[in-house]
Short mmCIF file of C-alpha atoms in Angstrom, two decimals:
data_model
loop_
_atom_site.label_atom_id
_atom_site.label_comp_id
_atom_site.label_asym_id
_atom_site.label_seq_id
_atom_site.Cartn_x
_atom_site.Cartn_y
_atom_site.Cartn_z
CA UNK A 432 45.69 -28.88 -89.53
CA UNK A 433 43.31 -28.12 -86.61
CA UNK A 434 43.25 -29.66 -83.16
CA UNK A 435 40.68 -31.80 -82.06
CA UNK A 436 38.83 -30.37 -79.18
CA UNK A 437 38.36 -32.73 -76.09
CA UNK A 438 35.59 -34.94 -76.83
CA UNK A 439 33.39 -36.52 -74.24
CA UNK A 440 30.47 -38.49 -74.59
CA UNK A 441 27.87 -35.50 -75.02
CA UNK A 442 30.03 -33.25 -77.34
CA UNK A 443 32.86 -31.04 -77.52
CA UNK A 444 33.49 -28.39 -74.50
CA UNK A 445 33.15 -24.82 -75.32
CA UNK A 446 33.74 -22.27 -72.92
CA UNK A 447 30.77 -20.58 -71.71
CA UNK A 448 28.79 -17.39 -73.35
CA UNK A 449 28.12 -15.93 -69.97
CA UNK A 450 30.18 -15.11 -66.91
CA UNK A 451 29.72 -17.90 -64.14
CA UNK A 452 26.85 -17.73 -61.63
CA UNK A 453 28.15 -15.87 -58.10
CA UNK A 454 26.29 -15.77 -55.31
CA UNK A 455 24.35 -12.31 -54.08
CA UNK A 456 26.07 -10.08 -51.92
CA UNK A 457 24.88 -10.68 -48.12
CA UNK A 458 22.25 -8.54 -47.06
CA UNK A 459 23.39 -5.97 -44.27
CA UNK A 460 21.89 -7.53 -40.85
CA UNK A 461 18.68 -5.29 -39.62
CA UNK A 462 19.45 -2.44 -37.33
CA UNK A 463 17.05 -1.95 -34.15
CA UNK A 464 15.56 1.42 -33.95
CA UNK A 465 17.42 4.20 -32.87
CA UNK A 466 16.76 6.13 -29.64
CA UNK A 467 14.90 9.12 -29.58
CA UNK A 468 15.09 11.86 -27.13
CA UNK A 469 12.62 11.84 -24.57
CA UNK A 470 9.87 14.49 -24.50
CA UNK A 471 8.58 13.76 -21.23
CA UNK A 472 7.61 16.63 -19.30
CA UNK A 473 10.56 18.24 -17.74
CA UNK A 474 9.35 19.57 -14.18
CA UNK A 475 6.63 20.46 -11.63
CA UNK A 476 8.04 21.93 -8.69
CA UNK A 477 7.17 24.44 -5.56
CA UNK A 478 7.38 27.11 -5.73
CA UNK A 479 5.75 28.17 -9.20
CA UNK A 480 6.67 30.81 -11.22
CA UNK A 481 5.24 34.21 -10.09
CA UNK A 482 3.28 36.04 -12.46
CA UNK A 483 5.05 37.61 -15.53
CA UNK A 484 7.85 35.33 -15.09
CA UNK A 485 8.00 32.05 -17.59
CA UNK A 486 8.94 28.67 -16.19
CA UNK A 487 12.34 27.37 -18.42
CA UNK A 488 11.84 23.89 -19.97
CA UNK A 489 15.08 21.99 -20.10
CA UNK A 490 16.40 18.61 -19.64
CA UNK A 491 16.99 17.52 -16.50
CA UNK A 492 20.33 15.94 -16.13
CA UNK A 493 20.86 12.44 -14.27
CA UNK A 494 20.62 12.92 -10.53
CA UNK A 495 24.02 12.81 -8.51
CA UNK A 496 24.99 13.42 -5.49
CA UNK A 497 28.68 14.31 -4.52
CA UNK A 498 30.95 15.80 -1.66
CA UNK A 499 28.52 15.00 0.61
CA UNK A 500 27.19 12.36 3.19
CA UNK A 501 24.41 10.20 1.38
CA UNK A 502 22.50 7.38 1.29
CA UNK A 503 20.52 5.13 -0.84
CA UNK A 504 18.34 1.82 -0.67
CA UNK A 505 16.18 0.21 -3.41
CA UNK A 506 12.80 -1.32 -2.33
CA UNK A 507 10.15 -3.54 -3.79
CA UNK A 508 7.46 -0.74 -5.24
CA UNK A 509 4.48 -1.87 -3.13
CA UNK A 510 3.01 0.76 -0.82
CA UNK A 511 3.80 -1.19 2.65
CA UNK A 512 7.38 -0.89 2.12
CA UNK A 513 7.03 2.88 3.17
CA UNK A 514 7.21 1.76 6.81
CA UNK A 515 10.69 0.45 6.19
CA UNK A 516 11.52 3.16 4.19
CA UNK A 517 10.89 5.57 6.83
CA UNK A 518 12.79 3.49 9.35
CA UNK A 519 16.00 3.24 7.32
CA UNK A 520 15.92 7.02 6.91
CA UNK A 521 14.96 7.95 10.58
CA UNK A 522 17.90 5.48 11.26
CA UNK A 523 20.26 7.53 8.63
CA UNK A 524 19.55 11.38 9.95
CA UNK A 525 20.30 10.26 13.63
CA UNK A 526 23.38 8.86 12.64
CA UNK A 527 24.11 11.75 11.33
CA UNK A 528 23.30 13.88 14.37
CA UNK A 529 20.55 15.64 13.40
CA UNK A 530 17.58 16.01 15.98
CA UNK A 531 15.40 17.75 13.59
CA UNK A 532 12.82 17.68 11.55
CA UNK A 533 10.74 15.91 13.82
CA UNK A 534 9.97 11.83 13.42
CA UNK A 535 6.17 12.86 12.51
CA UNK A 536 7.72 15.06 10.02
CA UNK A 537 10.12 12.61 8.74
CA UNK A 538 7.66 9.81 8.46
CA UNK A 539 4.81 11.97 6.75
CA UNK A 540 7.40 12.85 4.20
CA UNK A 541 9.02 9.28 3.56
CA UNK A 542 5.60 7.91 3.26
CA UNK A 543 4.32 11.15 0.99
CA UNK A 544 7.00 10.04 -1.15
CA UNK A 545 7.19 6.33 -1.42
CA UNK A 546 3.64 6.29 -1.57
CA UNK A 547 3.85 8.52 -4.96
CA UNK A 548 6.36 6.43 -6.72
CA UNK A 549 4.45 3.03 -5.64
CA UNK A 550 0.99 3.95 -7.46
CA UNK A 551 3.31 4.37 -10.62
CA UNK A 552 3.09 0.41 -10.86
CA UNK A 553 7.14 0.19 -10.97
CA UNK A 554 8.64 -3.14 -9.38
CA UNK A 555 10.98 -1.29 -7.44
CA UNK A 556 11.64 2.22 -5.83
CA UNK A 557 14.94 3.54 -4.71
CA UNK A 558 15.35 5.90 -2.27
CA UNK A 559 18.19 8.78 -1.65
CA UNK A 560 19.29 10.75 0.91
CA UNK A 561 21.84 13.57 1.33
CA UNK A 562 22.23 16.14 3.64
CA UNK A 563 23.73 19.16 2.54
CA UNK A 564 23.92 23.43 4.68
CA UNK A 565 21.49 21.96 7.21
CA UNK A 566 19.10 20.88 4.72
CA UNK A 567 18.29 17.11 4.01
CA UNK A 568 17.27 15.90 0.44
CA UNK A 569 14.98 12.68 0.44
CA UNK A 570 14.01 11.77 -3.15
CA UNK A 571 12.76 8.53 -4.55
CA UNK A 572 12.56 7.40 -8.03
CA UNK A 573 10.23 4.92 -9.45
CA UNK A 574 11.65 3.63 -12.53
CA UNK A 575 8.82 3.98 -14.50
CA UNK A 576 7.81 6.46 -17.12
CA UNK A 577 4.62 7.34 -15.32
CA UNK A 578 2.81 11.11 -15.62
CA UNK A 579 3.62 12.53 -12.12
CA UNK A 580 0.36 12.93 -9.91
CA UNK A 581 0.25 17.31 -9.30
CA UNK A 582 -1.60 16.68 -5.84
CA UNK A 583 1.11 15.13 -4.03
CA UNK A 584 3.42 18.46 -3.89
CA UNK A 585 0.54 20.40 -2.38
CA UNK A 586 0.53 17.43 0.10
CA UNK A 587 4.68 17.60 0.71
CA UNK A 588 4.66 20.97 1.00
CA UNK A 589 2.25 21.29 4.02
CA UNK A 590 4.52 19.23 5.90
CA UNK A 591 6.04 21.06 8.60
CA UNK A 592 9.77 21.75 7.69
CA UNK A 593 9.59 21.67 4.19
CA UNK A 594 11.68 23.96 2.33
CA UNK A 595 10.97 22.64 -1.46
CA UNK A 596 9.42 19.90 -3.51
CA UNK A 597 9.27 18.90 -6.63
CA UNK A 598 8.51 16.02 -9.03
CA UNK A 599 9.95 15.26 -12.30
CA UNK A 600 10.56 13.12 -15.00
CA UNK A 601 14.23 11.92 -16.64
CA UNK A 602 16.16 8.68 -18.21
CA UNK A 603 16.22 7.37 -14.71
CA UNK A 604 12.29 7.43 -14.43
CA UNK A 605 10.00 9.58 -12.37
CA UNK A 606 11.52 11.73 -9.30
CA UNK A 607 10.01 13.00 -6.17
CA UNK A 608 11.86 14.64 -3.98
CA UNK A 609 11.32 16.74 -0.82
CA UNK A 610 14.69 19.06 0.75
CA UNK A 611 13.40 19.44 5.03
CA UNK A 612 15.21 21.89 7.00
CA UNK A 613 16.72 20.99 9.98
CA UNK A 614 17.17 23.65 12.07
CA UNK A 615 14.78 23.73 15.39
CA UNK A 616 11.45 25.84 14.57
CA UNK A 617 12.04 29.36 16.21
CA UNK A 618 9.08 29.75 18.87
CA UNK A 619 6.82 32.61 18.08
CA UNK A 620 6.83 35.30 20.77
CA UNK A 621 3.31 37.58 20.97
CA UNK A 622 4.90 41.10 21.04
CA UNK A 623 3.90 43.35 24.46
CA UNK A 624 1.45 45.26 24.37
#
């Protein structure tokens, strides 16, 4: 004899032809985009390459400073600041005991410099200072990915004092940076005739 299948008021079950219904596998969140490398230009510095000789383009790495005295402050990017700027760095070099370069000097430079990174638009500017074989280092980034302006080095490097300068660009944002000397000028003696 054969079983009676269940009965229920709209037939007899029967298994089903087709596998059950799952649900869709979950979709794989979206990734942001990856970074790329910069390709910002690398550097404009003093003094340029002399003639047959071809300037090296390479990364710059991150700026540090180490094993030396240094100093740092971060300022609103507006061009007034440069007044406190150079006060905080006058303040730092006498501290340290240096008499030279000159407070003109200083103060043309500071300003030189924080007035370059302010027309870059940034919100702020930070400011560095080391001191390093009787040479001081003032740079000042402006956190922005602005093209650096080629005038001002012709400007920082008619200070009086100034051994180098340079601008560049890295992750941190744009650089300028001045190194000043700070050994007393030498007084120029006419030779007898």
């Amino acid at each position: 004899m054969t079983d009676a299948m269940p009965m229920d008021g709209k037939g007899p079950k029967v298994p089903p032809a087709y596998p059950p219904r799952t649900p869709p596998p979950q979709k794989k969140p979206v990734e942001a985009p990856r970074p790329q490398p910069s390709t910002k230009p690398v550097t404009l510095s003093l003094p340029l390459p002399g003639p047959g000789q071809a300037r090296l383009e390479t990364r710059r790495p991150r700026m540090s400073i180490r094993a030396r005295r240094a100093a740092n402050w971060a300022l609103t990017g507006y061009p007034w600041v440069a007044g406190q700027a150079v006060g905080k760095v006058t303040a730092a070099i006498r501290g340290w005991g240096y008499a030279h370069p000159e407070d003109d000097a200083l103060d043309q430079t500071v300003r030189l410099l924080v007035g370059a990174a302010s027309v870059d638009n940034g919100r702020r500017i930070s400011v560095h200072l080391a001191d390093q074989d009787d040479m001081l280092l003032i740079a000042v980034l402006s956190h922005t990915s602005a093209e650096p302006d080629p005038t001002i080095l012709s400007d920082l490097a008619a200070v009086p004092g100034t051994i180098s300068c340079g601008t560049d660009a890295s992750d941190d944002g744009r650089r300028v940076w001045a190194v000043l000397s700070t050994e007393r000028p030498r007084s120029r003696t006419t030779p007898a005739a």
